[in-house]
XYZ file of C-alpha atoms in Angstrom:
266
model
C -11.591 12.715 17.368
C -10.317 13.554 20.831
C -8.208 16.405 22.127
C -4.717 15.453 23.235
C -1.954 17.023 25.309
C -2.358 20.782 25.666
C -5.749 20.707 23.926
C -4.474 22.033 20.601
C -3.912 18.674 18.868
C -6.634 16.230 17.859
C -6.083 12.488 17.698
C -8.205 10.069 15.704
C -9.936 7.297 17.631
C -10.459 3.870 16.049
C -12.857 1.226 17.353
C -13.972 -2.306 16.512
C -16.181 -2.237 13.429
C -14.505 0.822 11.906
C -13.347 0.730 8.305
C -9.864 2.174 7.922
C -7.563 2.906 5.004
C -3.800 3.335 4.708
C -2.842 6.696 3.206
C 0.897 6.085 2.940
C 3.150 3.243 1.728
C 5.279 1.843 4.532
C 6.879 -1.304 5.957
C 4.982 -2.192 9.127
C 5.724 -4.926 11.709
C 2.761 -7.298 11.696
C 2.145 -10.341 13.887
C 1.832 -13.729 12.179
C 1.314 -17.228 13.646
C 4.512 -19.123 14.383
C 5.017 -21.988 11.940
C 5.310 -25.398 13.539
C 8.657 -27.098 12.911
C 7.948 -30.422 11.184
C 11.407 -31.791 12.116
C 10.723 -31.668 15.852
C 9.814 -34.866 17.624
C 6.500 -35.300 19.433
C 8.220 -34.969 22.826
C 9.938 -31.726 21.811
C 6.647 -30.324 20.533
C 4.910 -31.288 23.753
C 7.534 -29.540 25.888
C 7.329 -26.460 23.664
C 3.528 -26.420 23.907
C 3.775 -26.437 27.696
C 6.230 -23.549 27.610
C 3.995 -21.559 25.280
C 0.751 -21.979 27.191
C 1.342 -18.645 28.894
C 2.837 -17.111 25.770
C -0.330 -16.884 23.681
C -3.359 -14.594 23.790
C -3.687 -12.683 27.064
C -7.142 -11.210 26.524
C -9.429 -9.691 23.907
C -10.077 -6.013 24.516
C -13.026 -5.833 22.118
C -14.577 -7.827 19.263
C -17.322 -7.373 16.695
C -19.094 -10.486 17.962
C -18.339 -12.573 14.860
C -14.560 -12.938 15.161
C -12.783 -14.772 17.955
C -9.000 -14.930 18.281
C -7.698 -18.469 19.016
C -6.618 -18.590 22.698
C -3.557 -20.789 21.995
C -2.262 -18.615 19.170
C 1.503 -17.992 19.221
C 2.665 -14.959 17.283
C 5.937 -13.686 15.881
C 6.893 -10.415 14.202
C 7.287 -10.014 10.466
C 7.683 -6.864 8.373
C 5.166 -6.388 5.578
C 4.636 -3.614 3.059
C 1.225 -1.962 3.464
C 0.222 0.209 0.538
C -1.613 3.474 0.193
C -5.261 2.588 -0.472
C -5.293 -0.698 1.476
C -8.744 -1.000 3.053
C -9.463 -2.937 6.260
C -12.189 -3.465 8.834
C -11.224 -3.769 12.506
C -12.606 -7.103 13.730
C -11.069 -7.153 17.199
C -8.569 -5.485 19.504
C -6.412 -7.981 21.395
C -3.340 -8.185 23.597
C -0.931 -11.081 23.579
C 2.712 -12.115 23.815
C 4.584 -11.715 20.550
C 8.018 -13.067 19.606
C 10.215 -10.035 18.918
C 12.521 -9.881 15.910
C 14.753 -7.301 17.625
C 14.153 -4.463 15.146
C 13.751 -0.831 16.157
C 10.503 -0.545 14.172
C 8.754 -2.776 16.688
C 9.076 -0.201 19.440
C 5.678 1.232 20.226
C 4.889 4.893 20.346
C 1.255 4.852 21.327
C 1.476 5.149 25.097
C 2.824 3.266 28.096
C 0.407 0.364 27.654
C 1.938 -0.555 24.327
C 5.540 0.545 24.746
C 8.352 -1.879 23.940
C 11.893 -0.764 24.646
C 14.965 -2.648 23.457
C 13.300 -6.049 22.983
C 15.957 -8.546 21.859
C 15.359 -11.056 19.111
C 13.446 -14.121 20.291
C 12.076 -12.423 23.418
C 8.313 -12.546 24.055
C 6.784 -9.120 24.657
C 3.220 -8.121 25.447
C 1.645 -6.159 22.580
C -1.764 -4.781 21.808
C -2.857 -5.241 18.196
C -5.723 -4.828 15.786
C -7.162 -7.850 13.994
C -7.792 -6.435 10.503
C -9.970 -7.977 7.809
C -9.090 -6.888 4.259
C -12.685 -7.766 3.192
C -11.417 -10.441 0.800
C -10.784 -13.253 3.277
C -7.344 -12.397 4.652
C -6.603 -11.398 8.251
C -3.590 -9.398 9.417
C -2.600 -8.393 12.932
C -0.806 -5.095 13.423
C -0.019 -2.768 16.346
C -2.209 0.353 16.189
C 0.651 2.725 17.021
C 2.659 1.553 14.006
C -0.377 1.815 11.721
C -0.951 5.410 12.791
C 2.729 6.373 12.685
C 3.797 4.669 9.459
C 0.745 4.264 7.203
C -1.248 7.257 8.515
C -4.492 5.273 8.750
C -7.764 7.150 8.668
C -11.457 6.276 8.677
C -12.769 4.977 5.364
C -16.548 4.788 5.471
C -16.467 6.805 2.266
C -13.634 7.211 -0.237
C -12.950 9.674 -2.994
C -13.125 8.343 -6.551
C -9.402 8.925 -6.899
C -8.608 6.965 -3.737
C -10.855 4.028 -4.698
C -9.501 3.822 -8.243
C -8.215 0.318 -8.962
C -10.373 -1.303 -6.262
C -13.786 -2.972 -6.455
C -16.687 -3.902 -4.197
C -19.941 -5.818 -4.661
C -22.041 -2.726 -3.956
C -21.026 0.884 -4.542
C -22.870 3.986 -3.356
C -21.803 6.908 -5.533
C -22.632 10.341 -4.170
C -22.816 13.041 -6.833
C -21.041 16.219 -5.789
C -22.837 18.583 -8.126
C -19.507 20.264 -8.814
C -18.822 21.883 -12.174
C -15.543 19.944 -12.258
C -17.272 16.536 -12.138
C -17.052 15.004 -15.639
C -17.948 11.783 -17.418
C -14.554 10.360 -16.366
C -15.545 10.612 -12.705
C -18.908 8.963 -13.391
C -17.295 6.142 -15.394
C -14.634 5.459 -12.751
C -17.211 5.484 -9.938
C -19.808 3.161 -11.487
C -17.216 0.639 -12.710
C -16.040 0.057 -9.116
C -19.185 -1.985 -8.370
C -19.214 -5.704 -9.212
C -22.977 -6.230 -8.727
C -24.803 -3.085 -7.638
C -24.283 0.652 -8.058
C -26.452 3.142 -6.193
C -26.222 6.767 -7.341
C -27.282 9.387 -4.807
C -27.998 12.903 -6.035
C -30.026 14.911 -8.509
C -30.630 13.606 -12.026
C -29.652 17.025 -13.384
C -26.221 16.754 -11.713
C -25.664 13.293 -13.196
C -26.682 14.484 -16.660
C -24.403 17.518 -16.357
C -21.444 15.338 -15.275
C -21.959 12.848 -18.137
C -22.056 15.659 -20.722
C -19.156 17.533 -19.157
C -15.840 17.185 -20.971
C -12.761 16.977 -18.740
C -10.855 20.222 -18.369
C -7.631 20.039 -20.310
C -4.692 19.958 -17.967
C -2.362 22.933 -18.166
C 1.067 21.315 -18.013
C 4.408 21.683 -19.780
C 4.574 17.930 -20.432
C 4.014 18.232 -24.216
C 6.754 20.831 -24.569
C 9.186 18.806 -22.453
C 8.505 15.588 -24.406
C 8.936 17.419 -27.726
C 12.235 18.872 -26.516
C 13.437 15.497 -25.285
C 12.523 13.800 -28.567
C 14.471 16.524 -30.411
C 17.557 15.787 -28.315
C 17.182 12.040 -28.956
C 16.768 12.579 -32.720
C 19.854 14.837 -32.813
C 21.956 12.221 -30.993
C 20.774 9.531 -33.414
C 21.786 11.691 -36.401
C 25.189 12.365 -34.856
C 25.703 8.650 -34.173
C 24.661 7.799 -37.757
C 27.003 10.427 -39.217
C 29.904 9.181 -37.070
C 29.235 5.607 -38.176
C 29.150 6.605 -41.872
C 32.372 8.591 -41.451
C 34.066 5.630 -39.769
C 32.986 3.335 -42.621
C 34.263 5.785 -45.272
C 37.605 6.059 -43.474
C 37.833 2.265 -43.317
C 37.037 1.916 -47.039
C 39.603 4.607 -47.880
C 42.297 2.758 -45.929
C 41.502 -0.461 -47.827
C 41.658 1.225 -51.254
C 44.952 2.965 -50.471
C 46.428 -0.359 -49.412
C 45.320 -2.033 -52.675
C 46.768 0.784 -54.857
C 50.279 0.598 -53.383
C 52.885 -0.882 -55.868
C 54.136 -4.312 -55.010
C 57.854 -4.775 -54.403
C 59.690 -7.068 -56.833
C 62.189 -9.599 -55.561
């Protein structure tokens, strides 16, 4: 964390090698490789390659030593939905020319070095971006200012059980809290996140207490509201059934009265 502005606001600092997590769902402009047009002739492709030689990667600010961004990479902007709980590792920080899509969301807000103002569609603009590894083989490139502004990224070297629910990893290190609120549900959710190994850190007594602890019953009005709603539904069904029976009786009465009328003789 670093102090910013008048010294009363702290700003998180992210570096290569950091694990980060999105804490908010949001559509974020990411940078994807431009797809090569198969219908273009070899001459057209050659001319385009010459034009794009200065439109690729400008320089790599930092890297983890294992990832290297292709120097002839041409990027364009595409909006993608990043979800709360998405986990990434920063592999590199790069700057390069990116084809703008002309949307307002592309405008940077992280300082003069990354500011884009009124970029029209199809215009190449210089952008700084993170190369993010989702730890399952996929790479995405996204501007850091948009990640901070829209998805509220934060460091993720450790996650709460609630935050990691639904995700898995080969090895899990589960730190017991020793809290009286920790129950067998927390233990079960934590240990089932590991595919191969689970390491539990803490006192045996705390683990035993958590396993034996029954979850505290939630104090909500949900049961009462559901019971009330079901009563309303049942009442409407009875009213609909009664109306249907009444309509059928009226229909049968009309038929019988028609049959009982005397026929006119010629």
